[in-house]
CSV table of C-alpha atoms in Angstrom, one decimal:
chain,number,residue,atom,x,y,z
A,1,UNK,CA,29.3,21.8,-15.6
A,2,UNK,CA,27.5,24.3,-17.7
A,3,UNK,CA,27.3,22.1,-20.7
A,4,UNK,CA,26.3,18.9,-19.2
A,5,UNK,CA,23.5,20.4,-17.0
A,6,UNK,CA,22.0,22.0,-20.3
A,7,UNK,CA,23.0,18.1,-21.7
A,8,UNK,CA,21.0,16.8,-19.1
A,9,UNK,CA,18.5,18.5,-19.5
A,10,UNK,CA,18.0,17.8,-23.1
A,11,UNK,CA,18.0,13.6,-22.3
A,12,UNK,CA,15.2,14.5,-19.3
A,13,UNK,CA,13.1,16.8,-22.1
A,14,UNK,CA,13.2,13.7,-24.8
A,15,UNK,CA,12.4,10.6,-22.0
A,16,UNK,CA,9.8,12.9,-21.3
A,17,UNK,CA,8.3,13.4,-24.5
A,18,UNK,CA,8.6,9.6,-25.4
A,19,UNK,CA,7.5,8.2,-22.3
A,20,UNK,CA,4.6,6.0,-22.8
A,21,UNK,CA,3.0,6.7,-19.6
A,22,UNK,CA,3.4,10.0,-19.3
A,23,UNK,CA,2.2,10.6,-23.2
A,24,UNK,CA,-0.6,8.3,-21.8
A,25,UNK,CA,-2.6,10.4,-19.2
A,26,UNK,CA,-0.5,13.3,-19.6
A,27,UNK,CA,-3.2,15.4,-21.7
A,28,UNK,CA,-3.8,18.2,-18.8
A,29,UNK,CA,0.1,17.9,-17.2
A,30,UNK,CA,0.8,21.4,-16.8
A,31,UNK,CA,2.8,22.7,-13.7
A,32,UNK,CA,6.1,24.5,-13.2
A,33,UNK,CA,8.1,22.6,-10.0
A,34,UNK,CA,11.6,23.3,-9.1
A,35,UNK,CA,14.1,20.4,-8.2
A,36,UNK,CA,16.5,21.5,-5.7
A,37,UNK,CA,19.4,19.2,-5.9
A,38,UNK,CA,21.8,21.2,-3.6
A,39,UNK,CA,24.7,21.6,-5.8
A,40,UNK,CA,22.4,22.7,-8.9
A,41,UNK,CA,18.4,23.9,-9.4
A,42,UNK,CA,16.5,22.8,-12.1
A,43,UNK,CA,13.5,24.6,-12.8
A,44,UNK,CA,11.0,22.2,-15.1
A,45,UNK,CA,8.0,23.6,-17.1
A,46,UNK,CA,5.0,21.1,-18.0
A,47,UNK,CA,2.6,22.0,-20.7
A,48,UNK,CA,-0.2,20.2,-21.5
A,49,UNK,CA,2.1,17.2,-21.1
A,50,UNK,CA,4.9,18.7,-23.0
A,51,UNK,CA,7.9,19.9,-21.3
A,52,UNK,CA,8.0,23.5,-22.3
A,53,UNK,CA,11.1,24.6,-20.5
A,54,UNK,CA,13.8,23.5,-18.1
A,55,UNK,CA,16.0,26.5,-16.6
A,56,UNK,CA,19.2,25.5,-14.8
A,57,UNK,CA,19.6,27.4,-11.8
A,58,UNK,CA,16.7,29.6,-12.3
A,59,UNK,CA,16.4,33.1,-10.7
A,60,UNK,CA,15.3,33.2,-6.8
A,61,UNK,CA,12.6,34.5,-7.8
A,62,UNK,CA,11.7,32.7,-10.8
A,63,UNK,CA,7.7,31.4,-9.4
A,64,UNK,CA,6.9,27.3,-8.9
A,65,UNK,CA,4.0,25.9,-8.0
A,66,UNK,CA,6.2,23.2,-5.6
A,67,UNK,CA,9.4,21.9,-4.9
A,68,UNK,CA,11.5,19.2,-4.2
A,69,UNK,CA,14.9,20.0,-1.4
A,70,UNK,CA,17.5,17.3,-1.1
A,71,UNK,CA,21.0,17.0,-0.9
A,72,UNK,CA,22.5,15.8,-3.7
A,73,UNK,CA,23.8,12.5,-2.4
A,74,UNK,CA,19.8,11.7,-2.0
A,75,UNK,CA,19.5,12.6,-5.6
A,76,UNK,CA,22.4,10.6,-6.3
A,77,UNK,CA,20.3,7.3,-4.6
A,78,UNK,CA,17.1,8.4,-6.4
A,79,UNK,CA,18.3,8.3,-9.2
A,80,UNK,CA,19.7,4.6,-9.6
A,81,UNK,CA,18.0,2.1,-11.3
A,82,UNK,CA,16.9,0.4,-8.2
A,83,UNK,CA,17.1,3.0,-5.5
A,84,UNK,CA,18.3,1.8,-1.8
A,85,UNK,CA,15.1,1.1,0.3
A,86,UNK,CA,13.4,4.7,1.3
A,87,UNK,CA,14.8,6.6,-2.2
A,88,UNK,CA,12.6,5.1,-4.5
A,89,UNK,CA,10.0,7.8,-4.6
A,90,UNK,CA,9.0,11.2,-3.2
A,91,UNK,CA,6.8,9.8,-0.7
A,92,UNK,CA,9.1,7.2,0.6
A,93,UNK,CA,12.0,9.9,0.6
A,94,UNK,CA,10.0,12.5,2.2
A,95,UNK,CA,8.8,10.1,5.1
A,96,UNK,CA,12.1,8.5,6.0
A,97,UNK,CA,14.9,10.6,4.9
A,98,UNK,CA,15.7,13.6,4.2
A,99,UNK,CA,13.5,14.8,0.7
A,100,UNK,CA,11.3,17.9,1.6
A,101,UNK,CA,8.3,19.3,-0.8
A,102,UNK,CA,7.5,22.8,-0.7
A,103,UNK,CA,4.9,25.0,-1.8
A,104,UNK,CA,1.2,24.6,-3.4
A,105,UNK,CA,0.6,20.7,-2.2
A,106,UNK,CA,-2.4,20.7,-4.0
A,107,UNK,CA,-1.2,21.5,-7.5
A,108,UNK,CA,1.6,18.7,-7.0
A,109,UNK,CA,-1.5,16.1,-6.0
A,110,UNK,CA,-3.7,17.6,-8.8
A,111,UNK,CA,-0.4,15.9,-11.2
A,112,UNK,CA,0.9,13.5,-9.1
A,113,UNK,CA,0.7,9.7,-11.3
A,114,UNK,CA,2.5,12.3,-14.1
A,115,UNK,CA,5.0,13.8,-11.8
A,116,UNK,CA,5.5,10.6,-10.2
A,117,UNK,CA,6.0,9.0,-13.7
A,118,UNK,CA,7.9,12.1,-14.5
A,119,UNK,CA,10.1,11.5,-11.8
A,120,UNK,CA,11.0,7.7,-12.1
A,121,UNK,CA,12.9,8.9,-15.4
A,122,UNK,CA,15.4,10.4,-13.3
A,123,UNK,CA,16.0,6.4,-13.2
A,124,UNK,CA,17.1,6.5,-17.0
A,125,UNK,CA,18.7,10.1,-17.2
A,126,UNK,CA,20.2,10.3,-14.2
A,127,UNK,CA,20.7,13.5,-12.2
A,128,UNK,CA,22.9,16.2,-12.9
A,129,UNK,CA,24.9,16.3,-9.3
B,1,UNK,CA,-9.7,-24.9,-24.2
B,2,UNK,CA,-11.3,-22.4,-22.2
B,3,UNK,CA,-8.9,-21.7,-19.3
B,4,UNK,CA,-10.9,-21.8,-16.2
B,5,UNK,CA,-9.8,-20.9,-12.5
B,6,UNK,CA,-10.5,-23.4,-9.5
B,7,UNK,CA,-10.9,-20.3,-7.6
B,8,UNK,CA,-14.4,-20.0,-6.9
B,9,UNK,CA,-15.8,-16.7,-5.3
B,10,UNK,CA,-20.2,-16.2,-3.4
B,11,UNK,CA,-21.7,-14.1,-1.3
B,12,UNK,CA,-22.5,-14.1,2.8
B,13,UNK,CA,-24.9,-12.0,4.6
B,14,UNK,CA,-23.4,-11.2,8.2
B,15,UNK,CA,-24.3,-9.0,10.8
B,16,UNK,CA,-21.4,-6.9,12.0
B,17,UNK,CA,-22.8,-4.4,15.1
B,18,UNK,CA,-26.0,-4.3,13.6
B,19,UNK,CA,-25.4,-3.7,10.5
B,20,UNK,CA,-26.1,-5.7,7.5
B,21,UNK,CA,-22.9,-6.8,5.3
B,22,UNK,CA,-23.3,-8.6,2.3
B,23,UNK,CA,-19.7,-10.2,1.8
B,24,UNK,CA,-18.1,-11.4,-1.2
B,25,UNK,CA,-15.3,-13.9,-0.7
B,26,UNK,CA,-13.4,-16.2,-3.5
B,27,UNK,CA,-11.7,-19.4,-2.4
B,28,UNK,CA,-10.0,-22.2,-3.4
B,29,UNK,CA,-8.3,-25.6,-1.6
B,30,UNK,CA,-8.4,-27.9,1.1
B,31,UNK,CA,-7.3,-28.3,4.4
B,32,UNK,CA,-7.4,-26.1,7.5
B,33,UNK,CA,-9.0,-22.8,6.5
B,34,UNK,CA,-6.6,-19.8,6.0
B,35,UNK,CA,-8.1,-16.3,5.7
B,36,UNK,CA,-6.7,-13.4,3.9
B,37,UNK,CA,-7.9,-9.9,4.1
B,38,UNK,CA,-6.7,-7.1,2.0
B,39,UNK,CA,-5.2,-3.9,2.6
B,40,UNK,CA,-6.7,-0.4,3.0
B,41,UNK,CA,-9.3,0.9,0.0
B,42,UNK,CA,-8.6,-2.2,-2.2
B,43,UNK,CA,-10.2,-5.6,-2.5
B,44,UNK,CA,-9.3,-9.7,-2.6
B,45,UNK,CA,-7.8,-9.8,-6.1
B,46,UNK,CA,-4.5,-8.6,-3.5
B,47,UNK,CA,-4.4,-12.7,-2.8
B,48,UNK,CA,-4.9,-13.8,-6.4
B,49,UNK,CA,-1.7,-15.7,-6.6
B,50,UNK,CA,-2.3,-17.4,-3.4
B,51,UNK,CA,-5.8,-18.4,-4.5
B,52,UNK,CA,-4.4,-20.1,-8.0
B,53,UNK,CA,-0.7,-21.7,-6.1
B,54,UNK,CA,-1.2,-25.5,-5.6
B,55,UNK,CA,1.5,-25.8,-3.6
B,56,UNK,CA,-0.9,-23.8,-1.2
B,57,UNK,CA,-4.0,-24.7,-1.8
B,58,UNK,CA,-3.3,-28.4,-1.4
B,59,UNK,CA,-2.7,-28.1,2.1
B,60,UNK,CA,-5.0,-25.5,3.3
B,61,UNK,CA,-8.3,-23.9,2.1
B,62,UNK,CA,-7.4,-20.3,0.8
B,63,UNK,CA,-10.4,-17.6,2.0
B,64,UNK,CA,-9.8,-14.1,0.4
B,65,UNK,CA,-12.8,-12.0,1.4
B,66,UNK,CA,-13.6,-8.3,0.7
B,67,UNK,CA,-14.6,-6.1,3.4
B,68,UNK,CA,-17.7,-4.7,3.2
B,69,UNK,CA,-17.6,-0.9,1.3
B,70,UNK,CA,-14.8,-3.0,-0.7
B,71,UNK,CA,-14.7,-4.6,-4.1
B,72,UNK,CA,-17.8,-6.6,-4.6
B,73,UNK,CA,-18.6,-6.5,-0.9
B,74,UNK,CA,-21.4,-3.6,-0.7
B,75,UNK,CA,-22.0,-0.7,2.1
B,76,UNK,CA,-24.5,-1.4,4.6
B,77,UNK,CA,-27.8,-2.7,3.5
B,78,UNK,CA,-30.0,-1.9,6.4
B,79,UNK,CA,-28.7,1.5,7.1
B,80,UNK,CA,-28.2,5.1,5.2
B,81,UNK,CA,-24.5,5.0,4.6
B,82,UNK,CA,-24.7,7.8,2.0
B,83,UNK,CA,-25.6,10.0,5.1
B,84,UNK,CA,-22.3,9.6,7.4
B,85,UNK,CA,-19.1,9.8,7.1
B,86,UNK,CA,-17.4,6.6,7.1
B,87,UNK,CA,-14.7,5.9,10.1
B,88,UNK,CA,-13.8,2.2,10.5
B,89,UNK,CA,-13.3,1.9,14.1
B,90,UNK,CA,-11.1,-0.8,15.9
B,91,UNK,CA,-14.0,-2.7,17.5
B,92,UNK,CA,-16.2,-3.1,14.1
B,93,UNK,CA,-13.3,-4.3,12.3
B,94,UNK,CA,-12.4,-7.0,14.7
B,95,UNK,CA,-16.3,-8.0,14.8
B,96,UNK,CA,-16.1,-8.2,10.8
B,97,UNK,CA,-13.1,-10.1,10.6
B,98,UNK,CA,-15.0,-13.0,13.7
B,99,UNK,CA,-18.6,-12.4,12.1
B,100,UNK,CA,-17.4,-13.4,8.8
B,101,UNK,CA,-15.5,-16.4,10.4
B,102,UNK,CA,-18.4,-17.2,12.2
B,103,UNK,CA,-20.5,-17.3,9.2
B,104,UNK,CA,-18.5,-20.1,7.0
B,105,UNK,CA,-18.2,-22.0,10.4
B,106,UNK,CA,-14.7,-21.7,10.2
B,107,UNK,CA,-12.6,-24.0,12.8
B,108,UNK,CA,-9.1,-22.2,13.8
B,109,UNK,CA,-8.6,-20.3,10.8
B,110,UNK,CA,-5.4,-18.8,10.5
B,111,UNK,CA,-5.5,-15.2,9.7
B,112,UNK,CA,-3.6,-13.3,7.3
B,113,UNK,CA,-3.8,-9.6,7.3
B,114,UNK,CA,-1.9,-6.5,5.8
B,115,UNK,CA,-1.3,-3.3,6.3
B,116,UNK,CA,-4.6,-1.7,7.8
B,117,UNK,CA,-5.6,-5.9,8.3
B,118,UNK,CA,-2.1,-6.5,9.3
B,119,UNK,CA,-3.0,-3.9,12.2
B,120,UNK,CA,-6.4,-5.2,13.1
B,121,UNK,CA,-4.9,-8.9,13.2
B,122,UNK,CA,-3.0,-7.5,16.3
B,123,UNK,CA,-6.3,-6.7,18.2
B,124,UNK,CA,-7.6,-10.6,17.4
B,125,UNK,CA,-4.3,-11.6,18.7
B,126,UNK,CA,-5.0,-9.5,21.7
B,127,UNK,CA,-8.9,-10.0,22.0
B,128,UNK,CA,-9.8,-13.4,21.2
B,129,UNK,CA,-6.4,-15.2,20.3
B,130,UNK,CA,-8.7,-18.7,21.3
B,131,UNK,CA,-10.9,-18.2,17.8
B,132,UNK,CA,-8.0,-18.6,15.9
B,133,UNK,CA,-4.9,-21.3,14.6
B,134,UNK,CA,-1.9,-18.4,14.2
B,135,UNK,CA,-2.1,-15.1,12.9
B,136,UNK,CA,0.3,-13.7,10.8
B,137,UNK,CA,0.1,-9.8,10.4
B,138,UNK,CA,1.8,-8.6,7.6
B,139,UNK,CA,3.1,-4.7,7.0
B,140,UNK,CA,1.5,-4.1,10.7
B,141,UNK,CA,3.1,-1.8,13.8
B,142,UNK,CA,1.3,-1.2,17.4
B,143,UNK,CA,0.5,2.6,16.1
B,144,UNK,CA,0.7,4.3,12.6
B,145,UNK,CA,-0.5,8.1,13.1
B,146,UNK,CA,-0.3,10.5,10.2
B,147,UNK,CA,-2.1,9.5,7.3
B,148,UNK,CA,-6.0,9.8,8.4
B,149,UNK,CA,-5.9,12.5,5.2
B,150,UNK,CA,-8.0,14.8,3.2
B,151,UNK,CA,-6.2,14.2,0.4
B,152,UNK,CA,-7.5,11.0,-0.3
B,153,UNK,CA,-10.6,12.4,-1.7
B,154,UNK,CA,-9.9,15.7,-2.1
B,155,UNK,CA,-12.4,17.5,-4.5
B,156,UNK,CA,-9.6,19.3,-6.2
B,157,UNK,CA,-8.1,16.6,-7.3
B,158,UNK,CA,-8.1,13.0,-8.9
B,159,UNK,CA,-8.7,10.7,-5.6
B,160,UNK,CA,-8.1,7.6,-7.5
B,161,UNK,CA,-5.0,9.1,-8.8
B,162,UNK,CA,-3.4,10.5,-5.3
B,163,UNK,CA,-4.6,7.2,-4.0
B,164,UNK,CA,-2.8,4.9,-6.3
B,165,UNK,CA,0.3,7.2,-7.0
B,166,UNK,CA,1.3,7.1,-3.2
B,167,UNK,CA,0.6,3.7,-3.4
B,168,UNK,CA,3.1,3.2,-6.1
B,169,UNK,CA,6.0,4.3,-3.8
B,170,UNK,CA,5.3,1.8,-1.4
B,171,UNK,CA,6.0,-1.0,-4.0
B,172,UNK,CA,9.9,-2.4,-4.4
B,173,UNK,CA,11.1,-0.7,-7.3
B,174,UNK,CA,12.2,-4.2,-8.7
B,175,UNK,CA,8.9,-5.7,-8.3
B,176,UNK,CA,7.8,-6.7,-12.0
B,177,UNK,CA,6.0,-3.6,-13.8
B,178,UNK,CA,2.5,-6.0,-14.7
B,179,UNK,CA,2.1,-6.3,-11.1
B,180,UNK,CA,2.7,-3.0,-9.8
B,181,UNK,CA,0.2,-1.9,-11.8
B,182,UNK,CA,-2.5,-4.6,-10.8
B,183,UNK,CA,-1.8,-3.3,-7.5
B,184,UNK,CA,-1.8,0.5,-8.5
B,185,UNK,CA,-5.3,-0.8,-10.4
B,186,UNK,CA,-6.7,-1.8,-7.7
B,187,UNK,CA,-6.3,0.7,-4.9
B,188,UNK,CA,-7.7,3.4,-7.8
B,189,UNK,CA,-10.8,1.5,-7.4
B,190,UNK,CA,-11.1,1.8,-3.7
B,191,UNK,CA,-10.3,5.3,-3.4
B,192,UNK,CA,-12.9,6.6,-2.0
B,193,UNK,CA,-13.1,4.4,1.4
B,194,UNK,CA,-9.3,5.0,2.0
B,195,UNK,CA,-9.7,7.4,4.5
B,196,UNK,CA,-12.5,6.0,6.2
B,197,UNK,CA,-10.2,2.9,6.3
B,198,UNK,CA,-7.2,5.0,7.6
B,199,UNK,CA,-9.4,6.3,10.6
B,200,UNK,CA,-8.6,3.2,11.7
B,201,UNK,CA,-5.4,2.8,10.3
B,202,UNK,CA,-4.0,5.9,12.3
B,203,UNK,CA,-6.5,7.1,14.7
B,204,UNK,CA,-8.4,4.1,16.1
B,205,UNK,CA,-5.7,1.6,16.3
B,206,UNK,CA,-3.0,2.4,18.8
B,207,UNK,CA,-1.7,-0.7,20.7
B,208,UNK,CA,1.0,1.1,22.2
B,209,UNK,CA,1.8,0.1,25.9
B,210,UNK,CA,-0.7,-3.4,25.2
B,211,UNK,CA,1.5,-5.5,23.7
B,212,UNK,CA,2.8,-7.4,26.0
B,213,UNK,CA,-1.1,-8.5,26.8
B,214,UNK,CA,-0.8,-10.7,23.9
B,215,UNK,CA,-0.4,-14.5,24.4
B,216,UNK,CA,1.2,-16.4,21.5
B,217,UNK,CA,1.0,-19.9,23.8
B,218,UNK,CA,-3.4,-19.7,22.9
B,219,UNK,CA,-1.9,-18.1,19.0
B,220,UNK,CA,1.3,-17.9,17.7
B,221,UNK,CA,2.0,-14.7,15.8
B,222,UNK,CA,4.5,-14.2,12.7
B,223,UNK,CA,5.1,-10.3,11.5
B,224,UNK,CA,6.6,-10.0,8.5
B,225,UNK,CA,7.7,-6.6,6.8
B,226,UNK,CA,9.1,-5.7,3.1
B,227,UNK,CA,12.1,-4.4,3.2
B,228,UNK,CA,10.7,-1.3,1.0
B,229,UNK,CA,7.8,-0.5,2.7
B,230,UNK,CA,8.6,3.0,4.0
B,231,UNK,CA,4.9,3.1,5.8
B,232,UNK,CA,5.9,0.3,8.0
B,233,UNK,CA,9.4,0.3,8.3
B,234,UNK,CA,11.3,-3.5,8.7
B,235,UNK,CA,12.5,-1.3,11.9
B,236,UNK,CA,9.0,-0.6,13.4
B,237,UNK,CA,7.7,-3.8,12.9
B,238,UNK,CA,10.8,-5.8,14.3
B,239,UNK,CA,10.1,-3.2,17.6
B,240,UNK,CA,6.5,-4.1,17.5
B,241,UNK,CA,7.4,-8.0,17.3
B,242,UNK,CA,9.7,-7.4,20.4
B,243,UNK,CA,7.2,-6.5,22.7
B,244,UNK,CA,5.2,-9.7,22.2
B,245,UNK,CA,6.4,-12.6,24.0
B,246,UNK,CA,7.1,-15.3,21.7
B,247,UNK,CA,6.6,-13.2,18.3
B,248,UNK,CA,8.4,-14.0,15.4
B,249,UNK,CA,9.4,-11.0,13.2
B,250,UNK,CA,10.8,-11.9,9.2
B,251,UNK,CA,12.0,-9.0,7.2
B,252,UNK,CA,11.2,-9.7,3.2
B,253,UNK,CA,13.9,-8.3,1.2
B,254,UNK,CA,13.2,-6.4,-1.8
B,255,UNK,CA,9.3,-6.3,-1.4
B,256,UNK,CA,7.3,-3.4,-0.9
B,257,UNK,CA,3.8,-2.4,1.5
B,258,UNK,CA,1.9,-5.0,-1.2
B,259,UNK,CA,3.9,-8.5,-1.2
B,260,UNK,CA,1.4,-10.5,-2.1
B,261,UNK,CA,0.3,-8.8,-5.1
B,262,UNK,CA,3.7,-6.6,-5.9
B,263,UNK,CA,5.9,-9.8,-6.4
B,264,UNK,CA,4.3,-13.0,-5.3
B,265,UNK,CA,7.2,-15.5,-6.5
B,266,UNK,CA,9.3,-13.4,-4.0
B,267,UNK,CA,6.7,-13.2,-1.0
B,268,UNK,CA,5.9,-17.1,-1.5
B,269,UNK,CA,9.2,-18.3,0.5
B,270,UNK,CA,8.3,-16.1,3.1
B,271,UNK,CA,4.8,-17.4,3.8
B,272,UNK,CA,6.0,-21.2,3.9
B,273,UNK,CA,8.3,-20.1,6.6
B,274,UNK,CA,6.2,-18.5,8.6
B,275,UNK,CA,3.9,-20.9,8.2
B,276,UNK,CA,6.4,-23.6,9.1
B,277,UNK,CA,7.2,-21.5,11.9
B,278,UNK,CA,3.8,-22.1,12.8
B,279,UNK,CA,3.5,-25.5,13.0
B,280,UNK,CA,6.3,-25.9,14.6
B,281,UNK,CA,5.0,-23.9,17.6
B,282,UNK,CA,1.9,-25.9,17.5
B,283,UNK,CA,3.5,-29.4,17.4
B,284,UNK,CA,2.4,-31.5,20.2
């Protein structure tokens, strides 16, 4: 479980980093979020567009500026290529099932066409639940 | 060979309540007039498929207008707009939608409205259903509270971005990437009047308890709803469609809040049914 969480997280690092869109408008992408997939936590660093960490299960304690709480079957659906009506994006998850962000809503809008684009790569690599 | 468009596009000056609208509208075709009004914060380019589909435009006359504070429709001329805040009410947008009507001396057009239009082609339906041929309300519900925001031009952050990025997620995630991001284009350009738009979006329009006032004998009325749309729900607008006597209600699978512009080839079926629908009802 260990090994392909860290695996994962190596694949969601790289589509990062070679994302068009993201290495686009990505110049001032810095946040730290926390995705809260029920079965797993993945803590994911940005830095000036670069991903400068991503800490499975990171301590309680560990500081975000938001967060994303799902169960993993939700993930599961975000994840596919072409999610099921209503899990093909934060908003859509958030309004009409069961998706919750937490914490500093500004900092999440001050990123939000990265994070979103962020996000959608969950598309490509999957989720690790 | 230059490649130029039929579609044609001039200016109107209308009064709407007093105030003085200088309105931009691009057309194209022949036949009974069919008008087409955008959604929230963006402008006519929305219809541009339409505009340019013979199959369409041989049969009826395609209108695609921006409202004014819109695309290349300006604020109030005869008035200090800079000075208020701007809060599209229920009653101005209905005497927009029948000024600018009024102005091309339009006979029965049908109207064709989404999402905040889709909403505000409910109140013609109930107000003066006489003025026009069918209305077809796309993406619309009888109420849609929630998302009068400060967000939307929040000045710690990127309003165009916020804007468009929530947009996004109301697409179908199938719909082709070039036209997801015409639509995402367009709705950054019109981010500032999105929340003066969603006052009446979610605070002005509430139809709740009023439906059943509406007469589809003097209009007949199609909804239709994509399947993605997670603001308007295929759920919310079939219970909305119920309440109307007559109402025809048409789910479009795999399409988004933005049909017309997300994935046209997909939305294009849809819009000769209910269009056939249409003239079915009105056959003598």
């Amino acid at each position: 479980m260990a090994q392909e969480a860290a695996a994962w997280a190596e694949k969601f690092r790289r589509a990062t980093e070679s994302d068009p869109i993201i290495q686009c408008y990505a110049k001032y992408y810095t946040c730290d979020f926390l995705l809260d997939m029920e079965a797993l936590r993945v803590g994911v660093q940005m830095r000036d567009g670069q991903v400068h960490n991503i800490e499975i299960n990171p301590a309680p304690l560990d500081p975000h500026h938001f967060s994303l709480h799902a169960p993993a079957e939700t993930w599961r659906k975000m994840s596919q290529k072409h999610p099921p009506p209503f899990f093909h994006g934060i908003w859509a998850a958030s309004v009409r099932e069961d998706l919750r962000i937490e914490g500093n809503i500004t900092v999440l809008m001050q990123n939000l066409r990265n994070f979103t684009a962020q996000f959608e790569l969950l598309r490509q690599t999957g989720v690790p639940v | 060979m230059a490649k130029i468009s039929p579609v044609i596009g001039r200016y109107v000056t209308i009064d709407v309540d007093g105030l003085e609208y200088r309105v931009f509208w691009l057309e194209n075709g022949d036949g009974p007039p069919l008008v087409c009004h955008h959604t929230a914060a963006t402008h006519n380019h929305q219809w541009r498929h339409l505009l340019e589909d013979e199959d369409f435009t041989s049969r009826y006359r395609i209108i695609a207008y921006d409202m004014a504070r819109h695309g290349k429709s300006d604020p109030p001329r005869n008035a200090e707009w800079w000075k208020e805040d701007y809060r599209l009410t229920a009653d101005h947008f209905v005497n927009f939608v029948t000024a600018f009507c009024d102005a091309l001396e339009l006979d029965q057009p049908t109207f064709l409205g989404s999402s905040f239009s889709g909403c505000v082609a409910l109140h013609l339906a109930l107000r003066c259903p006489e003025r026009f041929r069918a209305i077809i309300p796309l993406q619309a519900a009888d109420y849609a509270p929630g998302w009068w925001l400060d967000w939307w031009r929040h000045p710690h952050t990127n309003a165009a971005q916020v804007c468009s990025s929530g947009v996004w997620d109301m697409m179908a995630p199938m719909s082709p990437d070039d036209e997801r991001w015409l639509t995402l284009w367009y709705h950054m350009q019109g981010a500032e009047v999105l929340k003066g738009d969603l006052h009446f979006y979610s605070m002005d329009h509430d139809l709740r308890g009023r439906l059943h006032e509406i007469d589809t004998a003097k209009c007949p009325l199609v909804m239709m709803t994509g399947s993605y749309d997670f603001l308007t729900p295929p759920e919310v607008t079939r219970a909305t469609a119920e309440q109307v006597d007559g109402c025809e209600f048409i789910e479009m699978k795999n399409l988004g809040h933005f049909p017309m512009s997300e994935n046209y080839p997909l939305f294009k079926p849809y819009l000769a049914q209910a269009l056939e629908i249409i003239d079915r009802k009105l056959a003598p």
